Short mmCIF file of C-alpha atoms and ligand atoms in Angstrom, two decimals:
data_model
loop_
_atom_site.label_atom_id
_atom_site.label_comp_id
_atom_site.label_asym_id
_atom_site.label_seq_id
_atom_site.Cartn_x
_atom_site.Cartn_y
_atom_site.Cartn_z
CA MET A 79 33.91 -0.44 21.67
CA LYS A 80 35.90 1.68 24.07
CA LEU A 81 38.56 4.43 24.24
CA ILE A 82 41.60 4.33 26.47
CA PHE A 83 43.63 7.36 27.40
CA HIS A 84 47.30 6.62 27.52
CA GLY A 85 48.30 10.11 27.52
CA ALA A 86 47.32 13.91 27.18
CA ALA A 87 44.67 13.15 29.85
CA ARG A 88 44.43 16.25 31.94
CA GLU A 89 47.91 17.23 30.57
CA VAL A 90 49.54 18.50 27.47
CA GLY A 91 52.11 15.92 26.25
CA ARG A 92 52.37 12.36 25.04
CA SER A 93 49.03 12.34 23.20
CA CYS A 94 47.98 8.69 22.72
CA ILE A 95 44.35 7.46 22.55
CA GLU A 96 43.48 3.84 21.92
CA LEU A 97 40.18 2.84 20.18
CA VAL A 98 39.42 -0.75 21.06
CA THR A 99 37.05 -2.33 18.55
CA GLN A 100 35.86 -5.92 17.74
CA ASP A 101 38.52 -6.22 15.12
CA GLY A 102 41.57 -4.90 17.03
CA SER A 103 42.84 -1.58 18.43
CA PHE A 104 43.56 1.71 16.67
CA ILE A 105 45.88 4.43 18.09
CA PHE A 106 45.32 8.17 17.64
CA ASP A 107 48.74 9.85 17.90
CA CYS A 108 51.91 8.57 19.64
CA GLY A 109 53.60 11.40 21.58
CA ILE A 110 56.11 11.98 24.19
CA LYS A 111 56.26 14.23 27.24
CA MET A 112 59.44 15.81 28.53
CA ASP A 113 59.44 16.36 32.39
CA PRO A 114 62.06 16.76 34.95
CA GLU A 115 62.50 12.96 35.18
CA GLY A 116 63.24 12.69 31.42
CA LEU A 117 61.25 11.44 28.38
CA GLN A 118 57.86 9.97 29.19
CA TYR A 119 56.37 7.52 26.70
CA PRO A 120 52.69 6.32 26.57
CA GLN A 121 52.69 2.68 28.36
CA ARG A 122 50.91 1.11 25.48
CA MET A 123 53.98 1.52 23.30
CA ASP A 124 55.74 -1.17 25.27
CA ASP A 125 53.41 -3.88 24.15
CA LEU A 126 51.59 -3.27 20.91
CA THR A 127 49.69 -6.62 20.83
CA GLY A 128 46.39 -6.19 18.91
CA VAL A 129 47.24 -2.74 17.42
CA LYS A 130 46.07 -2.66 13.70
CA ALA A 131 47.09 1.01 12.79
CA VAL A 132 48.12 4.40 14.05
CA PHE A 133 46.51 7.64 12.86
CA LEU A 134 48.64 10.74 13.25
CA SER A 135 47.23 14.29 13.55
CA HIS A 136 50.36 16.28 13.09
CA ALA A 137 54.08 16.35 13.31
CA HIS A 138 54.63 17.96 16.72
CA LEU A 139 56.63 15.58 19.07
CA ASP A 140 53.93 15.54 21.84
CA HIS A 141 51.94 13.65 19.06
CA THR A 142 54.65 11.80 17.24
CA GLY A 143 57.70 11.40 19.55
CA ALA A 144 57.04 7.82 20.53
CA LEU A 145 56.52 6.61 17.03
CA PRO A 146 59.97 5.05 16.58
CA LEU A 147 58.97 2.58 19.24
CA LEU A 148 56.51 0.89 16.87
CA LYS A 149 59.58 -0.25 14.81
CA HIS A 150 61.76 -0.82 17.97
CA ASN A 151 59.20 -3.16 19.41
CA ASP A 152 58.82 -4.92 16.13
CA SER A 153 55.24 -3.74 15.29
CA LYS A 154 54.67 -3.46 11.44
CA VAL A 155 51.41 -1.54 11.74
CA LYS A 156 50.57 1.02 9.23
CA VAL A 157 50.79 4.69 10.11
CA PHE A 158 48.17 6.95 8.45
CA CYS A 159 49.09 10.63 8.12
CA THR A 160 49.32 13.38 5.66
CA LYS A 161 52.30 13.49 3.36
CA GLY A 162 53.45 16.82 4.93
CA THR A 163 53.10 15.34 8.44
CA ALA A 164 55.33 12.31 7.44
CA ARG A 165 58.08 14.47 5.94
CA VAL A 166 58.27 16.96 8.87
CA THR A 167 58.04 14.14 11.45
CA ASP A 168 61.08 12.62 9.98
CA ILE A 169 63.16 15.78 10.47
CA LEU A 170 61.79 16.38 13.94
CA LEU A 171 62.40 12.89 15.14
CA ASN A 172 66.06 12.91 13.83
CA ASP A 173 66.60 16.37 15.41
CA SER A 174 65.19 15.45 18.70
CA TYR A 175 67.10 12.22 18.81
CA ARG A 176 70.39 14.14 18.35
CA ILE A 177 69.40 16.76 21.10
CA ASP A 178 68.29 13.97 23.51
CA LEU A 179 71.65 12.33 23.18
CA ILE A 180 73.50 15.68 23.86
CA LYS A 181 71.28 16.11 26.97
CA HIS A 182 71.69 12.43 28.09
CA HIS A 183 68.04 11.69 27.88
CA HIS A 184 68.77 8.37 25.99
CA PRO A 185 65.69 7.74 23.74
CA ALA A 186 64.21 4.30 24.02
CA TYR A 187 65.03 3.55 20.30
CA THR A 188 67.71 3.96 17.76
CA GLN A 189 68.07 6.25 14.78
CA LEU A 190 67.54 3.23 12.55
CA ASP A 191 64.01 2.87 14.03
CA ILE A 192 63.21 6.38 12.84
CA LYS A 193 64.60 5.56 9.23
CA ALA A 194 62.55 2.38 9.05
CA LEU A 195 59.26 4.24 9.87
CA GLU A 196 59.06 5.61 6.41
CA ASP A 197 58.08 2.25 5.06
CA GLN A 198 55.13 2.01 7.35
CA MET A 199 53.63 5.32 6.45
CA ILE A 200 50.38 5.64 4.38
CA PHE A 201 49.65 9.07 3.03
CA LEU A 202 46.09 10.43 3.07
CA PRO A 203 45.03 13.82 1.70
CA TYR A 204 42.41 15.96 3.26
CA ARG A 205 38.77 14.92 2.57
CA LYS A 206 39.44 11.69 0.80
CA GLN A 207 37.61 8.89 2.59
CA VAL A 208 39.19 5.51 2.55
CA GLU A 209 37.97 2.08 3.76
CA GLU A 210 40.44 -0.08 5.63
CA PHE A 211 40.03 -2.54 8.52
CA GLY A 212 36.19 -2.34 8.16
CA MET A 213 36.18 1.43 9.04
CA LYS A 214 35.95 4.66 7.01
CA ILE A 215 38.83 6.90 7.65
CA GLU A 216 38.83 10.70 6.57
CA PHE A 217 41.23 13.55 7.31
CA PHE A 218 40.12 17.32 7.59
CA ASN A 219 42.62 20.20 7.63
CA SER A 220 42.82 21.33 11.29
CA GLY A 221 44.47 24.64 10.83
CA HIS A 222 46.98 24.19 13.50
CA ILE A 223 50.40 23.55 11.58
CA PRO A 224 51.23 22.66 7.88
CA GLY A 225 49.96 19.23 7.30
CA SER A 226 47.89 18.95 10.47
CA CYS A 227 44.65 17.10 10.48
CA SER A 228 41.60 16.16 12.47
CA ILE A 229 40.69 12.54 12.02
CA LYS A 230 37.31 11.08 11.52
CA VAL A 231 36.54 7.34 11.61
CA ASN A 232 33.24 5.47 11.18
CA VAL A 233 33.42 2.16 12.98
CA GLU A 234 30.62 -0.25 14.13
CA GLY A 235 28.06 2.48 13.20
CA THR A 236 29.68 5.27 15.22
CA ASN A 237 31.21 8.45 13.98
CA ILE A 238 34.27 9.51 15.96
CA LEU A 239 36.11 12.66 15.40
CA TYR A 240 39.45 13.44 17.02
CA THR A 241 40.37 17.06 16.57
CA GLY A 242 44.11 16.68 17.24
CA ASP A 243 45.50 20.28 17.88
CA ILE A 244 43.06 22.59 16.15
CA ASN A 245 42.91 26.28 15.21
CA THR A 246 39.76 27.79 13.73
CA GLU A 247 41.13 31.30 13.39
CA ASP A 248 43.02 32.58 10.36
CA THR A 249 46.83 32.86 10.43
CA GLU A 250 49.45 33.93 7.97
CA LEU A 251 50.68 30.42 7.50
CA VAL A 252 47.87 27.97 7.23
CA MET A 253 44.12 27.95 6.37
CA PRO A 254 41.79 27.90 9.38
CA ALA A 255 40.35 24.33 10.28
CA ASP A 256 37.80 22.74 8.02
CA THR A 257 35.11 21.70 10.53
CA ASN A 258 32.48 20.61 8.11
CA TYR A 259 32.74 17.10 9.38
CA GLY A 260 29.19 15.79 8.69
CA ASP A 261 27.72 13.66 11.57
CA VAL A 262 29.80 13.22 14.59
CA ASP A 263 28.64 11.04 17.51
CA VAL A 264 31.76 11.23 19.60
CA LEU A 265 34.10 14.34 19.63
CA ILE A 266 37.45 14.13 21.26
CA VAL A 267 38.57 17.73 21.66
CA GLU A 268 41.75 19.45 22.60
CA SER A 269 41.43 22.00 25.38
CA THR A 270 44.87 23.82 25.43
CA TYR A 271 42.97 27.04 25.84
CA GLY A 272 39.77 25.64 27.36
CA ASN A 273 39.55 28.51 29.85
CA ARG A 274 41.29 31.34 28.17
CA GLU A 275 40.91 33.70 25.28
CA HIS A 276 43.60 34.83 22.97
CA GLU A 277 44.41 38.49 22.68
CA PRO A 278 43.34 39.54 19.14
CA ARG A 279 46.17 38.65 16.71
CA GLU A 280 46.50 42.19 15.29
CA GLU A 281 47.15 43.66 18.71
CA VAL A 282 49.77 41.01 19.64
CA GLU A 283 51.50 41.65 16.25
CA GLU A 284 51.60 45.29 16.74
CA LYS A 285 53.21 45.10 20.27
CA PHE A 286 55.53 42.47 19.03
CA ILE A 287 56.77 44.59 16.07
CA ASP A 288 56.96 47.68 18.40
CA HIS A 289 59.15 45.72 20.77
CA ILE A 290 61.57 44.76 17.95
CA VAL A 291 61.72 48.31 16.65
CA LYS A 292 62.47 49.82 20.09
CA THR A 293 65.18 47.15 20.74
CA THR A 294 67.04 47.76 17.47
CA ARG A 295 66.85 51.51 17.80
CA ARG A 296 68.53 51.51 21.11
CA GLY A 297 71.34 49.35 19.55
CA GLY A 298 70.16 45.96 20.92
CA ASN A 299 69.68 42.54 19.38
CA VAL A 300 66.47 40.56 19.20
CA LEU A 301 66.26 36.92 20.17
CA ILE A 302 63.08 35.09 19.05
CA PRO A 303 62.94 31.55 20.14
CA VAL A 304 60.54 29.51 17.92
CA PHE A 305 59.25 26.08 17.38
CA GLY A 306 60.77 24.81 14.22
CA VAL A 307 57.48 23.54 12.76
CA GLY A 308 54.82 26.20 12.25
CA ARG A 309 55.80 29.04 14.54
CA ALA A 310 59.15 29.78 12.87
CA GLN A 311 57.40 30.11 9.51
CA GLU A 312 54.47 32.06 10.95
CA ILE A 313 56.89 34.57 12.54
CA LEU A 314 58.93 34.77 9.28
CA LEU A 315 55.72 35.79 7.42
CA ILE A 316 54.86 38.49 9.87
CA LEU A 317 58.42 39.93 9.99
CA ASN A 318 58.52 39.98 6.23
CA LYS A 319 55.59 42.49 6.22
CA TYR A 320 57.87 45.15 7.88
CA HIS A 321 61.17 46.86 7.32
CA PHE A 322 63.73 46.75 9.99
CA GLU A 323 67.19 48.55 10.19
CA VAL A 324 68.97 45.26 10.96
CA PRO A 325 69.00 41.91 9.18
CA ILE A 326 66.90 38.96 10.04
CA TYR A 327 68.74 35.64 10.57
CA LEU A 328 67.19 32.11 10.59
CA ASP A 329 69.08 29.41 12.51
CA GLY A 330 68.44 25.83 13.42
CA MET A 331 66.23 23.14 12.07
CA ALA A 332 63.45 25.57 10.99
CA ARG A 333 65.42 26.04 7.82
CA LYS A 334 65.03 22.53 6.56
CA VAL A 335 61.37 22.33 7.63
CA THR A 336 60.42 25.43 5.70
CA ASP A 337 61.54 23.92 2.31
CA ILE A 338 59.56 20.63 3.06
CA MET A 339 56.37 22.48 4.00
CA ILE A 340 56.39 24.48 0.80
CA ASN A 341 56.50 21.29 -1.18
CA ASN A 342 54.29 18.81 0.71
CA CYS A 343 51.63 20.57 2.90
CA MET A 344 48.25 21.20 1.41
CA ASN A 345 46.79 23.61 4.00
CA LEU A 346 49.29 26.46 3.38
CA ARG A 347 47.70 29.91 2.82
CA ASP A 348 50.19 31.10 0.36
CA PRO A 349 53.29 28.92 -0.49
CA ALA A 350 54.74 31.65 -2.77
CA LYS A 351 54.67 34.13 0.08
CA ILE A 352 56.42 31.77 2.32
CA ARG A 353 59.12 31.27 -0.29
CA THR A 354 59.66 35.02 -0.68
CA ALA A 355 59.85 35.51 3.10
CA TYR A 356 62.23 32.57 3.46
CA ARG A 357 64.40 34.07 0.65
CA SER A 358 64.44 37.48 2.43
CA VAL A 359 66.37 36.19 5.62
CA ARG A 360 69.89 35.24 6.05
CA GLU A 361 70.37 31.64 6.91
CA ILE A 362 72.93 30.47 9.55
CA ARG A 363 74.31 27.11 8.35
CA ASN A 364 76.95 26.30 10.89
CA LYS A 365 78.69 27.33 14.14
CA ASN A 366 81.30 29.59 12.41
CA MET A 367 78.59 31.61 10.72
CA ARG A 368 76.82 31.88 14.06
CA GLU A 369 79.98 33.17 15.83
CA ILE A 370 80.36 35.77 13.14
CA VAL A 371 76.81 37.14 13.07
CA MET A 372 76.62 37.31 16.82
CA ARG A 373 79.28 39.98 16.62
CA GLN A 374 76.96 42.04 14.39
CA ARG A 375 73.58 43.37 15.15
CA GLY A 376 70.35 41.42 14.07
CA ILE A 377 67.08 39.81 14.67
CA PHE A 378 67.77 36.11 15.32
CA LEU A 379 64.97 33.61 14.79
CA THR A 380 65.89 30.18 15.99
CA THR A 381 64.91 26.95 17.81
CA SER A 382 64.10 25.69 20.29
CA GLY A 383 60.90 27.42 21.21
CA MET A 384 61.05 26.75 24.90
CA ILE A 385 64.76 27.46 25.05
CA GLU A 386 65.56 23.86 25.89
CA GLY A 387 68.37 23.32 23.48
CA GLY A 388 69.19 24.23 19.83
CA PRO A 389 71.16 27.37 18.75
CA ILE A 390 69.07 29.62 20.99
CA ILE A 391 71.20 28.43 23.88
CA SER A 392 74.37 29.97 22.22
CA TYR A 393 72.65 33.33 21.53
CA LEU A 394 71.21 33.52 24.98
CA LYS A 395 74.69 32.78 26.47
CA ARG A 396 76.12 35.81 24.46
CA PHE A 397 73.37 38.30 24.99
CA HIS A 398 71.58 37.40 28.33
CA ASN A 399 73.51 40.21 30.28
CA ASP A 400 72.84 42.87 27.60
CA LYS A 401 70.12 45.20 28.88
CA ASN A 402 69.64 46.74 25.50
CA SER A 403 68.69 43.39 23.74
CA SER A 404 65.42 41.54 23.99
CA LEU A 405 64.20 38.04 24.15
CA LEU A 406 60.82 37.61 22.69
CA MET A 407 59.09 34.31 23.17
CA THR A 408 56.25 33.41 20.84
CA GLY A 409 54.37 30.45 22.29
CA TYR A 410 53.42 28.20 25.24
CA GLN A 411 56.30 27.44 27.69
CA CYS A 412 55.79 24.24 29.35
CA GLU A 413 56.50 23.82 33.13
CA GLY A 414 60.12 22.96 33.95
CA THR A 415 61.54 24.54 30.68
CA ASN A 416 64.00 27.46 30.52
CA GLY A 417 61.30 29.58 28.92
CA ARG A 418 58.97 29.10 31.84
CA MET A 419 61.76 29.72 34.31
CA ILE A 420 62.67 32.94 32.59
CA LEU A 421 59.04 34.27 32.59
CA GLU A 422 58.49 33.26 36.21
CA GLU A 423 61.91 33.73 37.88
CA GLY A 424 64.14 35.63 35.46
CA TYR A 425 66.69 32.73 35.36
CA ALA A 426 67.77 30.14 32.95
CA PHE A 427 70.09 27.13 32.98
CA LEU A 428 72.88 27.77 30.49
CA ASP A 429 75.24 24.85 30.24
CA GLY A 430 74.07 23.66 33.65
CA LEU A 431 74.67 27.01 35.35
CA LYS A 432 71.84 29.11 36.65
CA ALA A 433 72.19 32.47 34.92
CA LYS A 434 70.06 35.67 35.62
CA ILE A 435 68.55 37.06 32.47
CA ARG A 436 69.32 40.75 32.40
CA MET A 437 68.24 41.43 28.84
CA GLU A 438 64.43 42.33 28.44
CA TYR A 439 62.11 39.36 28.03
CA GLN A 440 58.50 39.11 27.19
CA LYS A 441 56.11 36.39 25.92
CA TYR A 442 53.69 37.17 22.93
CA ASP A 443 50.66 34.99 22.25
CA PHE A 444 51.00 33.60 18.72
CA SER A 445 49.36 30.40 19.66
CA ALA A 446 48.09 28.03 16.96
CA HIS A 447 45.37 26.59 19.10
CA ALA A 448 41.63 27.52 19.17
CA GLY A 449 40.82 29.97 22.12
CA MET A 450 38.02 29.40 24.54
CA THR A 451 35.25 30.75 22.48
CA ASP A 452 36.41 29.12 19.31
CA LEU A 453 36.24 25.70 21.28
CA HIS A 454 32.77 26.61 22.45
CA ASN A 455 31.64 27.41 18.96
CA LEU A 456 33.21 24.17 17.53
CA ILE A 457 31.31 22.01 20.11
CA LEU A 458 28.04 23.76 19.45
CA LYS A 459 28.45 23.38 15.68
CA VAL A 460 29.35 19.73 15.86
CA LYS A 461 26.57 18.81 18.40
CA PRO A 462 28.09 15.36 19.24
CA LYS A 463 26.26 12.96 21.63
CA LYS A 464 29.45 12.65 23.68
CA VAL A 465 32.32 15.16 24.16
CA ILE A 466 35.59 13.95 25.49
CA ILE A 467 38.12 16.57 26.57
CA ASN A 468 41.79 16.01 26.36
CA HIS A 469 45.08 17.80 25.66
CA GLY A 470 44.90 20.57 28.40
CA ASP A 471 46.11 21.27 31.87
CA GLU A 472 43.67 20.15 34.46
CA ASP A 473 42.17 23.67 35.09
CA GLU A 474 41.48 24.10 31.19
CA VAL A 475 39.91 20.62 31.04
CA LEU A 476 37.68 21.05 33.94
CA ALA A 477 36.54 24.51 32.88
CA LEU A 478 35.58 23.23 29.43
CA GLN A 479 33.86 20.24 31.02
CA ASP A 480 31.89 22.67 33.13
CA TRP A 481 30.96 24.87 30.20
CA CYS A 482 29.83 21.75 28.22
CA ALA A 483 27.60 20.49 31.04
CA LYS A 484 25.94 23.86 31.30
CA ASN A 485 25.53 24.79 27.63
CA THR A 486 25.15 21.61 25.55
CA LYS A 487 23.05 18.43 25.65
CA SER A 488 26.21 16.29 25.15
CA LYS A 489 27.50 13.87 27.65
CA VAL A 490 30.84 15.12 28.80
CA TYR A 491 33.99 13.33 29.89
CA ALA A 492 37.26 14.48 31.21
CA PRO A 493 39.29 11.30 31.37
CA LYS A 494 42.44 10.95 33.58
CA LEU A 495 45.46 8.86 32.53
CA ASN A 496 44.54 5.24 31.77
CA ASP A 497 40.72 5.88 32.08
CA ASN A 498 38.51 3.84 29.77
CA ILE A 499 35.33 5.22 28.11
CA GLU A 500 32.82 2.68 26.85
CA LEU A 501 31.22 4.00 23.63
ZN1 LIG B 158 50.63 20.61 18.10
#
């Protein structure tokens, strides 16, 4: 038995790990990566010979974006995921397909392939063990976003646990990860924050709210780019705890996602609270409404989170020269994105033109990933024989590898792209 790393190996993006057993192959996640050359798919998706099933950890595109290639390449394999992940994935894939076309990225599949995926999905709730293909499969809430899970399989006498993206800390939106996995021999752990701590959440929240209040008091507008799945709803819940002198507007695909989450995701902390927060904001449903509200003052919450498309571009075009206004980023900004360029150089590409950002800008760390100590504690609790570190930039991966070597008895691996690990 072995694992092959087709993505997220010393990088964040295109998560795709293949488990090769005597009875065939199984794939954990099927993501894409966006880089300056365009969309990067895991190579294994070109030829799916021998693949028996796919297990999905959550709906983010770096874990699901290559899924339509299953259908496109004529594979009828079943895709195991939570119901919430299935519903949100459908919206995200359709939304990104549209944006990719606008940006001339040309996805390697058609919109019909996305639609056809529905028939291949098998829903699995948390903590319900099923037996298929001679293996036991079980999902645990991973606390990262609504519907997200860590995946445990028992095969050929070995317990393998893939964390997916995981958060063991409390958030407004979802319950923290359930890490009572039982015996684990092989732990495949994410390492987005393998070498960094998060600032305490209360402090981040206080500074974030202060920044909003200062901006609105001096007559400015607040732009908050958010990821449509998870972050938008988390920020909504936070904003709803305070009173502001201007209205809050919600624009982009986050609107649709919020409804679906309330009805399908089992790890929400308080669905009723999300519903209330959602009702208290004003929704922007089309371009005309957007034009009208931009002439008024407000707090605008919209996609995309890394300012790479979506309505945020229209808002930024309108307000980037206004020194009274503020742009408040709420999550990780990948290399090569407008978000990262603004933070590092103060520029963004707006309709192909490099524009100086004169409004205030600041990033706040509302990450939904476990911080360094959380990851250490997780590994110490699970006590696996083997730890395999993925889903992190190289520095983060190597730092966590080093820590494991010094502080645990586990054998540690930090695979590179296409590496095989014999189990
Ligand atoms: Zn994620």
